[in-house]
């Protein structure tokens, strides 16, 4: 799918009026997260470092003395995942892609939490929603598979919840990047590609 030995140049568009879609493309052909995922699969050293960071961050489990909270953290969504399951996936995405997405689905009396695969999510130009597609490489021929979900706003002290389903985006500040975060290792992409070549 990618020429892993040629690291992708990554930047965000400065002139949004030139973007024809309602979402902001992420990297060349809108496939930078897919490139990072493939790089992770091909470089054993890189994969090991990311896995260790995820394990140390996610810990063994969440604990509490509050019985109702304890019951909730053992089953936080309709897939039967516990809070650590979801948190570990978020941590993995955060270290791998520099972005992590948590979907909250509200229902009468509670809320379900779901991890969204970062390779499937793109940010809207208006910064009010996210666009989700299962395969961005085939977006042009499969636009019917696109989902749009509101983005939770941290702009005020009060929560801006206008829907029973919304997404929280986790990322670090990066100069010249207003929509996406970048992974810490972005400056080492060439070195990771060399590791892949040595192994090959």
Short mmCIF file of C-alpha atoms in Angstrom, two decimals:
data_model
loop_
_atom_site.label_atom_id
_atom_site.label_comp_id
_atom_site.label_asym_id
_atom_site.label_seq_id
_atom_site.Cartn_x
_atom_site.Cartn_y
_atom_site.Cartn_z
CA UNK A 1 0.00 0.00 0.00
CA UNK A 2 2.80 2.45 0.90
CA UNK A 3 6.47 2.83 0.08
CA UNK A 4 7.56 2.70 3.72
CA UNK A 5 11.15 3.68 2.93
CA UNK A 6 9.91 7.10 1.77
CA UNK A 7 8.47 8.91 4.80
CA UNK A 8 5.40 10.95 3.98
CA UNK A 9 5.62 14.72 4.14
CA UNK A 10 2.95 15.91 6.54
CA UNK A 11 1.36 19.33 6.81
CA UNK A 12 -2.08 20.83 7.21
CA UNK A 13 -3.54 23.14 4.55
CA UNK A 14 -3.16 26.82 5.35
CA UNK A 15 -5.91 27.98 2.99
CA UNK A 16 -9.10 26.12 3.89
CA UNK A 17 -10.96 27.65 0.95
CA UNK A 18 -8.93 25.38 -1.33
CA UNK A 19 -10.16 22.25 0.44
CA UNK A 20 -13.12 20.85 -1.51
CA UNK A 21 -14.30 18.46 1.19
CA UNK A 22 -16.01 19.31 4.47
CA UNK A 23 -13.23 17.46 6.31
CA UNK A 24 -9.52 18.24 6.52
CA UNK A 25 -7.39 15.63 4.71
CA UNK A 26 -4.64 14.18 6.90
CA UNK A 27 -1.43 13.83 4.90
CA UNK A 28 -0.82 12.77 1.32
CA UNK A 29 -3.99 11.39 -0.21
CA UNK A 30 -5.60 11.73 3.24
CA UNK A 31 -3.84 8.51 4.33
CA UNK A 32 -1.14 9.59 6.82
CA UNK A 33 -2.70 7.56 9.70
CA UNK A 34 -2.80 4.50 7.44
CA UNK A 35 0.90 5.03 6.64
CA UNK A 36 1.71 5.19 10.38
CA UNK A 37 -0.30 2.02 11.04
CA UNK A 38 1.56 0.16 8.28
CA UNK A 39 4.90 1.44 9.58
CA UNK A 40 4.01 0.13 13.04
CA UNK A 41 3.20 -3.30 11.59
CA UNK A 42 6.47 -3.50 9.66
CA UNK A 43 9.07 -2.27 12.18
CA UNK A 44 9.46 -4.60 15.15
CA UNK A 45 11.50 -2.12 17.21
CA UNK A 46 9.03 0.70 16.62
CA UNK A 47 6.09 -1.56 17.43
CA UNK A 48 7.75 -2.74 20.64
CA UNK A 49 8.42 0.82 21.84
CA UNK A 50 4.82 1.86 21.19
CA UNK A 51 3.47 -1.27 22.90
CA UNK A 52 5.57 -0.63 26.02
CA UNK A 53 4.38 2.99 26.23
CA UNK A 54 0.78 1.82 25.93
CA UNK A 55 1.19 -0.87 28.59
CA UNK A 56 2.87 1.49 31.08
CA UNK A 57 0.23 4.16 30.47
CA UNK A 58 -2.85 1.94 30.71
CA UNK A 59 -1.76 0.14 33.88
CA UNK A 60 -3.41 -2.99 35.26
CA UNK A 61 -6.92 -1.77 36.08
CA UNK A 62 -9.05 1.07 37.38
CA UNK A 63 -9.98 0.84 41.06
CA UNK A 64 -12.53 2.64 43.22
CA UNK A 65 -14.32 2.26 46.52
CA UNK A 66 -17.55 3.59 45.01
CA UNK A 67 -19.70 0.52 44.29
CA UNK A 68 -21.84 2.04 41.56
CA UNK A 69 -18.74 3.42 39.82
CA UNK A 70 -17.01 0.05 40.21
CA UNK A 71 -19.95 -1.60 38.46
CA UNK A 72 -19.79 0.93 35.62
CA UNK A 73 -16.04 0.66 34.95
CA UNK A 74 -16.36 -3.10 34.50
CA UNK A 75 -18.82 -2.62 31.61
CA UNK A 76 -18.68 0.75 29.83
CA UNK A 77 -20.32 -0.10 26.51
CA UNK A 78 -22.60 -2.48 24.63
CA UNK A 79 -19.57 -4.49 23.48
CA UNK A 80 -18.90 -5.60 27.07
CA UNK A 81 -15.60 -3.70 27.31
CA UNK A 82 -14.37 -2.38 30.63
CA UNK A 83 -12.87 1.08 31.11
CA UNK A 84 -9.29 -0.21 30.87
CA UNK A 85 -10.05 -1.90 27.52
CA UNK A 86 -11.22 1.41 26.07
CA UNK A 87 -8.47 3.45 27.72
CA UNK A 88 -5.74 1.10 26.47
CA UNK A 89 -6.99 1.48 22.87
CA UNK A 90 -7.06 5.26 23.28
CA UNK A 91 -3.49 5.24 24.64
CA UNK A 92 -2.34 3.01 21.78
CA UNK A 93 -3.84 5.38 19.21
CA UNK A 94 -2.47 8.43 20.98
CA UNK A 95 1.11 7.11 20.91
CA UNK A 96 0.81 5.68 17.39
CA UNK A 97 -1.00 8.52 15.62
CA UNK A 98 -0.79 11.52 17.93
CA UNK A 99 -4.61 11.49 18.03
CA UNK A 100 -7.20 9.49 19.94
CA UNK A 101 -10.99 9.61 19.66
CA UNK A 102 -13.51 8.63 22.33
CA UNK A 103 -17.17 8.31 21.35
CA UNK A 104 -19.79 8.87 24.05
CA UNK A 105 -23.33 7.58 23.54
CA UNK A 106 -25.84 8.85 26.08
CA UNK A 107 -28.93 6.87 27.04
CA UNK A 108 -31.55 7.17 29.78
CA UNK A 109 -29.60 6.85 33.01
CA UNK A 110 -26.08 6.54 31.65
CA UNK A 111 -23.45 6.77 28.96
CA UNK A 112 -21.53 4.25 26.89
CA UNK A 113 -17.89 4.86 25.95
CA UNK A 114 -16.34 3.60 22.72
CA UNK A 115 -12.86 3.89 21.23
CA UNK A 116 -12.84 5.05 17.60
CA UNK A 117 -9.99 3.77 15.41
CA UNK A 118 -7.92 6.86 14.57
CA UNK A 119 -7.31 5.66 11.02
CA UNK A 120 -11.04 6.05 10.34
CA UNK A 121 -11.55 9.59 11.72
CA UNK A 122 -11.01 12.94 10.02
CA UNK A 123 -11.69 16.38 11.46
CA UNK A 124 -14.29 18.73 9.98
CA UNK A 125 -13.25 22.12 8.63
CA UNK A 126 -15.74 23.76 10.99
CA UNK A 127 -14.21 21.95 14.03
CA UNK A 128 -17.71 20.98 15.15
CA UNK A 129 -17.82 17.35 14.00
CA UNK A 130 -15.77 14.39 12.86
CA UNK A 131 -16.06 12.36 9.69
CA UNK A 132 -15.72 8.60 10.01
CA UNK A 133 -15.12 6.22 7.12
CA UNK A 134 -14.02 2.57 7.36
CA UNK A 135 -11.61 2.86 4.39
CA UNK A 136 -10.44 6.33 3.37
CA UNK A 137 -8.53 4.87 0.40
CA UNK A 138 -11.94 3.97 -1.08
CA UNK A 139 -13.82 7.06 0.09
CA UNK A 140 -14.55 8.39 -3.41
CA UNK A 141 -16.38 5.21 -4.44
CA UNK A 142 -17.94 4.46 -1.04
CA UNK A 143 -19.23 7.80 0.22
CA UNK A 144 -22.38 6.08 1.49
CA UNK A 145 -20.32 4.57 4.33
CA UNK A 146 -19.42 7.98 5.74
CA UNK A 147 -20.68 8.90 9.23
CA UNK A 148 -20.69 12.38 10.74
CA UNK A 149 -20.69 12.72 14.54
CA UNK A 150 -20.66 15.98 16.56
CA UNK A 151 -17.45 16.93 18.33
CA UNK A 152 -17.59 17.73 22.05
CA UNK A 153 -16.65 21.36 22.61
CA UNK A 154 -14.31 22.43 25.42
CA UNK A 155 -14.72 26.09 24.47
CA UNK A 156 -16.67 27.00 27.61
CA UNK A 157 -16.87 25.88 31.21
CA UNK A 158 -20.22 24.28 30.47
CA UNK A 159 -20.41 21.12 28.38
CA UNK A 160 -21.61 21.72 24.84
CA UNK A 161 -23.63 18.53 24.41
CA UNK A 162 -26.20 18.95 21.69
CA UNK A 163 -26.62 15.31 20.75
CA UNK A 164 -26.87 11.95 22.51
CA UNK A 165 -23.78 10.89 20.56
CA UNK A 166 -20.53 12.87 20.39
CA UNK A 167 -16.76 12.46 20.09
CA UNK A 168 -13.93 13.74 22.28
CA UNK A 169 -10.63 14.31 20.45
CA UNK A 170 -7.34 13.92 22.36
CA UNK A 171 -4.18 15.43 20.89
CA UNK A 172 -1.17 17.53 21.84
CA UNK A 173 -0.43 20.99 20.58
CA UNK A 174 1.73 21.02 17.46
CA UNK A 175 2.81 24.28 15.77
CA UNK A 176 1.06 24.86 12.42
CA UNK A 177 -1.40 22.01 13.13
CA UNK A 178 -4.88 23.20 14.05
CA UNK A 179 -6.87 20.04 13.39
CA UNK A 180 -4.65 17.03 14.13
CA UNK A 181 -1.94 16.05 16.54
CA UNK A 182 1.30 14.36 15.53
CA UNK A 183 3.00 11.42 17.23
CA UNK A 184 6.15 12.15 19.27
CA UNK A 185 8.27 10.08 16.88
CA UNK A 186 7.31 12.04 13.74
CA UNK A 187 10.88 13.38 13.43
CA UNK A 188 12.20 9.81 13.35
CA UNK A 189 10.12 8.46 10.45
CA UNK A 190 13.21 7.98 8.27
CA UNK A 191 14.98 6.05 11.04
CA UNK A 192 11.95 3.81 11.55
CA UNK A 193 11.84 3.16 7.81
CA UNK A 194 15.56 2.19 7.94
CA UNK A 195 14.79 -0.26 10.75
CA UNK A 196 12.14 -1.80 8.52
CA UNK A 197 14.62 -2.05 5.62
CA UNK A 198 17.28 -3.69 7.82
CA UNK A 199 14.80 -6.28 8.99
CA UNK A 200 13.74 -6.96 5.43
#
